[in-house]
Amino acid sequence: MAGVTSANRRVVTLVLDASVALKLVTREPGTAEAQALLTRDEERIAPDWMLTEVASGLVKKIGRQEIGRAGAQVSFNALPSFIDRFVATGPMLSRAINLAADVQHPLYDCMYLLTAIEEDAVVVTADDGLLTAARRAGFAERIERLIWTK
């Protein structure tokens, strides 16, 4: 959970979504900025669903010949080392259905937002659609856009 350091600086829990997680484990635009998150003094969490979404992203990279199968396996196996805690999504699915319907955005993205809401955290994303949906739903304070130069 979010807390306060001895210097009264708020420490924010970061929810990493798959768009950021893929940048942590593969080389693509934004990788350096995603890796900079690892130096921040915040807990990094993710809904357990993120593992499936990253695996899917790696399969797409294999199909586009951006990464080999062995490289994809190495990348996937490295991912848990960047996450301090995975949050079980099963108990949140009913609430996620309502949130997704309310904001008219895909359920899998809403799982990140709901995780941030329930964990008093901020989602870090490279996904403009999720950013827009969170803002539209009144959760702008729960989202941070990963920004990089090309």
CSV table of C-alpha atoms in Angstrom, one decimal:
chain,number,residue,atom,x,y,z
A,1,MET,CA,0.0,0.0,0.0
A,2,ALA,CA,1.1,3.6,-0.5
A,3,GLY,CA,2.8,5.1,2.5
A,4,VAL,CA,4.9,8.0,3.6
A,5,THR,CA,8.7,8.0,4.0
A,6,SER,CA,10.5,9.6,6.9
A,7,ALA,CA,11.0,12.7,4.8
A,8,ASN,CA,7.2,13.0,4.4
A,9,ARG,CA,7.4,12.1,0.7
A,10,ARG,CA,4.6,9.9,-0.4
A,11,VAL,CA,5.7,6.5,-1.6
A,12,VAL,CA,3.4,5.4,-4.4
A,13,THR,CA,2.7,1.7,-5.2
A,14,LEU,CA,3.1,1.3,-9.0
A,15,VAL,CA,0.9,-1.1,-10.9
A,16,LEU,CA,2.8,-2.1,-14.0
A,17,ASP,CA,0.7,-3.0,-17.0
A,18,ALA,CA,1.7,-5.3,-19.8
A,19,SER,CA,2.8,-2.5,-22.1
A,20,VAL,CA,5.4,-1.4,-19.6
A,21,ALA,CA,6.3,-5.0,-18.6
A,22,LEU,CA,7.1,-5.9,-22.2
A,23,LYS,CA,9.5,-2.9,-22.3
A,24,LEU,CA,11.2,-4.3,-19.2
A,25,VAL,CA,11.9,-7.7,-20.7
A,26,THR,CA,12.4,-6.9,-24.4
A,27,ARG,CA,14.2,-4.2,-26.4
A,28,GLU,CA,11.7,-1.7,-27.9
A,29,PRO,CA,11.1,2.1,-27.7
A,30,GLY,CA,10.6,3.0,-24.1
A,31,THR,CA,12.7,0.2,-22.6
A,32,ALA,CA,15.2,2.6,-20.9
A,33,GLU,CA,12.3,4.6,-19.4
A,34,ALA,CA,10.6,1.4,-18.2
A,35,GLN,CA,13.8,0.2,-16.6
A,36,ALA,CA,14.2,3.6,-14.9
A,37,LEU,CA,11.0,2.6,-12.9
A,38,LEU,CA,13.1,-0.1,-11.3
A,39,THR,CA,15.2,2.6,-9.6
A,40,ARG,CA,12.2,4.4,-8.0
A,41,ASP,CA,11.5,3.8,-4.3
A,42,GLU,CA,8.1,2.3,-4.9
A,43,GLU,CA,6.6,-1.1,-4.6
A,44,ARG,CA,5.9,-2.6,-8.1
A,45,ILE,CA,2.8,-4.8,-8.3
A,46,ALA,CA,0.7,-6.2,-11.1
A,47,PRO,CA,-2.5,-8.1,-11.4
A,48,ASP,CA,-1.7,-11.8,-12.0
A,49,TRP,CA,-3.5,-11.4,-15.4
A,50,MET,CA,-0.5,-9.4,-16.6
A,51,LEU,CA,1.6,-12.6,-17.0
A,52,THR,CA,-0.9,-13.9,-19.6
A,53,GLU,CA,-1.0,-10.6,-21.4
A,54,VAL,CA,2.8,-10.4,-21.5
A,55,ALA,CA,3.0,-14.0,-22.8
A,56,SER,CA,0.6,-13.0,-25.5
A,57,GLY,CA,2.7,-10.0,-26.4
A,58,LEU,CA,5.8,-12.2,-26.6
A,59,VAL,CA,4.0,-14.6,-29.0
A,60,LYS,CA,3.1,-11.6,-31.2
A,61,LYS,CA,6.8,-10.6,-31.2
A,62,ILE,CA,7.8,-14.1,-32.2
A,63,GLY,CA,5.2,-13.9,-35.1
A,64,ARG,CA,6.7,-10.6,-36.2
A,65,GLN,CA,10.2,-12.1,-36.0
A,66,GLU,CA,11.2,-9.5,-33.4
A,67,ILE,CA,12.3,-12.1,-31.0
A,68,GLY,CA,13.0,-15.8,-31.1
A,69,ARG,CA,11.3,-18.5,-29.1
A,70,ALA,CA,14.2,-19.0,-26.8
A,71,GLY,CA,14.5,-15.2,-26.2
A,72,ALA,CA,10.8,-15.0,-25.5
A,73,GLN,CA,11.1,-17.7,-22.9
A,74,VAL,CA,14.1,-15.9,-21.3
A,75,SER,CA,12.1,-12.6,-21.3
A,76,PHE,CA,9.0,-14.2,-19.8
A,77,ASN,CA,11.0,-16.0,-17.1
A,78,ALA,CA,12.7,-12.7,-16.1
A,79,LEU,CA,9.5,-10.8,-15.7
A,80,PRO,CA,8.6,-11.9,-12.1
A,81,SER,CA,12.0,-10.5,-10.9
A,82,PHE,CA,10.7,-7.0,-11.7
A,83,ILE,CA,7.4,-7.3,-9.8
A,84,ASP,CA,7.3,-7.2,-6.0
A,85,ARG,CA,3.9,-8.7,-5.7
A,86,PHE,CA,1.2,-10.2,-8.0
A,87,VAL,CA,-2.4,-9.4,-7.1
A,88,ALA,CA,-5.0,-12.2,-7.6
A,89,THR,CA,-7.6,-11.0,-10.1
A,90,GLY,CA,-10.2,-13.7,-9.6
A,91,PRO,CA,-11.9,-11.9,-6.6
A,92,MET,CA,-12.0,-8.6,-8.6
A,93,LEU,CA,-13.6,-9.9,-11.8
A,94,SER,CA,-17.2,-9.0,-10.8
A,95,ARG,CA,-16.1,-5.4,-10.0
A,96,ALA,CA,-14.0,-5.3,-13.1
A,97,ILE,CA,-17.0,-6.2,-15.3
A,98,ASN,CA,-18.9,-3.2,-13.9
A,99,LEU,CA,-15.9,-0.9,-14.3
A,100,ALA,CA,-15.3,-2.0,-17.9
A,101,ALA,CA,-19.0,-1.5,-18.7
A,102,ASP,CA,-19.0,1.9,-17.0
A,103,VAL,CA,-15.9,3.2,-18.9
A,104,GLN,CA,-16.7,1.3,-22.0
A,105,HIS,CA,-13.1,-0.1,-22.2
A,106,PRO,CA,-11.8,-3.7,-22.4
A,107,LEU,CA,-11.9,-5.7,-19.2
A,108,TYR,CA,-8.3,-6.7,-19.2
A,109,ASP,CA,-7.2,-3.1,-19.1
A,110,CYS,CA,-9.7,-2.3,-16.4
A,111,MET,CA,-8.1,-5.0,-14.2
A,112,TYR,CA,-5.0,-2.7,-14.0
A,113,LEU,CA,-7.1,0.3,-13.1
A,114,LEU,CA,-9.1,-1.7,-10.5
A,115,THR,CA,-5.9,-3.0,-9.0
A,116,ALA,CA,-4.7,0.6,-8.6
A,117,ILE,CA,-8.0,1.6,-7.0
A,118,GLU,CA,-8.0,-1.3,-4.6
A,119,GLU,CA,-4.3,-1.1,-3.7
A,120,ASP,CA,-4.2,2.8,-3.4
A,121,ALA,CA,-1.7,2.8,-6.3
A,122,VAL,CA,-1.0,4.3,-9.7
A,123,VAL,CA,-1.0,2.4,-13.0
A,124,VAL,CA,2.1,3.0,-15.2
A,125,THR,CA,1.2,2.4,-18.8
A,126,ALA,CA,2.3,3.1,-22.3
A,127,ASP,CA,-1.3,2.4,-23.5
A,128,ASP,CA,-3.0,5.7,-24.5
A,129,GLY,CA,-6.4,3.9,-24.6
A,130,LEU,CA,-6.1,2.9,-20.9
A,131,LEU,CA,-4.9,6.4,-20.1
A,132,THR,CA,-8.0,7.9,-21.8
A,133,ALA,CA,-10.4,5.5,-20.2
A,134,ALA,CA,-9.0,6.2,-16.7
A,135,ARG,CA,-9.3,9.9,-17.2
A,136,ARG,CA,-12.8,9.6,-18.7
A,137,ALA,CA,-13.9,7.5,-15.6
A,138,GLY,CA,-12.5,10.2,-13.2
A,139,PHE,CA,-9.4,8.2,-12.2
A,140,ALA,CA,-6.7,10.5,-13.7
A,141,GLU,CA,-4.9,10.4,-10.4
A,142,ARG,CA,-4.6,6.6,-10.7
A,143,ILE,CA,-2.7,6.6,-14.0
A,144,GLU,CA,0.8,7.6,-15.1
A,145,ARG,CA,1.9,7.6,-18.8
A,146,LEU,CA,5.4,6.2,-19.5
A,147,ILE,CA,7.0,8.7,-21.8
A,148,TRP,CA,10.0,8.3,-24.0
A,149,THR,CA,11.8,10.0,-26.8
A,150,LYS,CA,12.1,8.1,-30.1
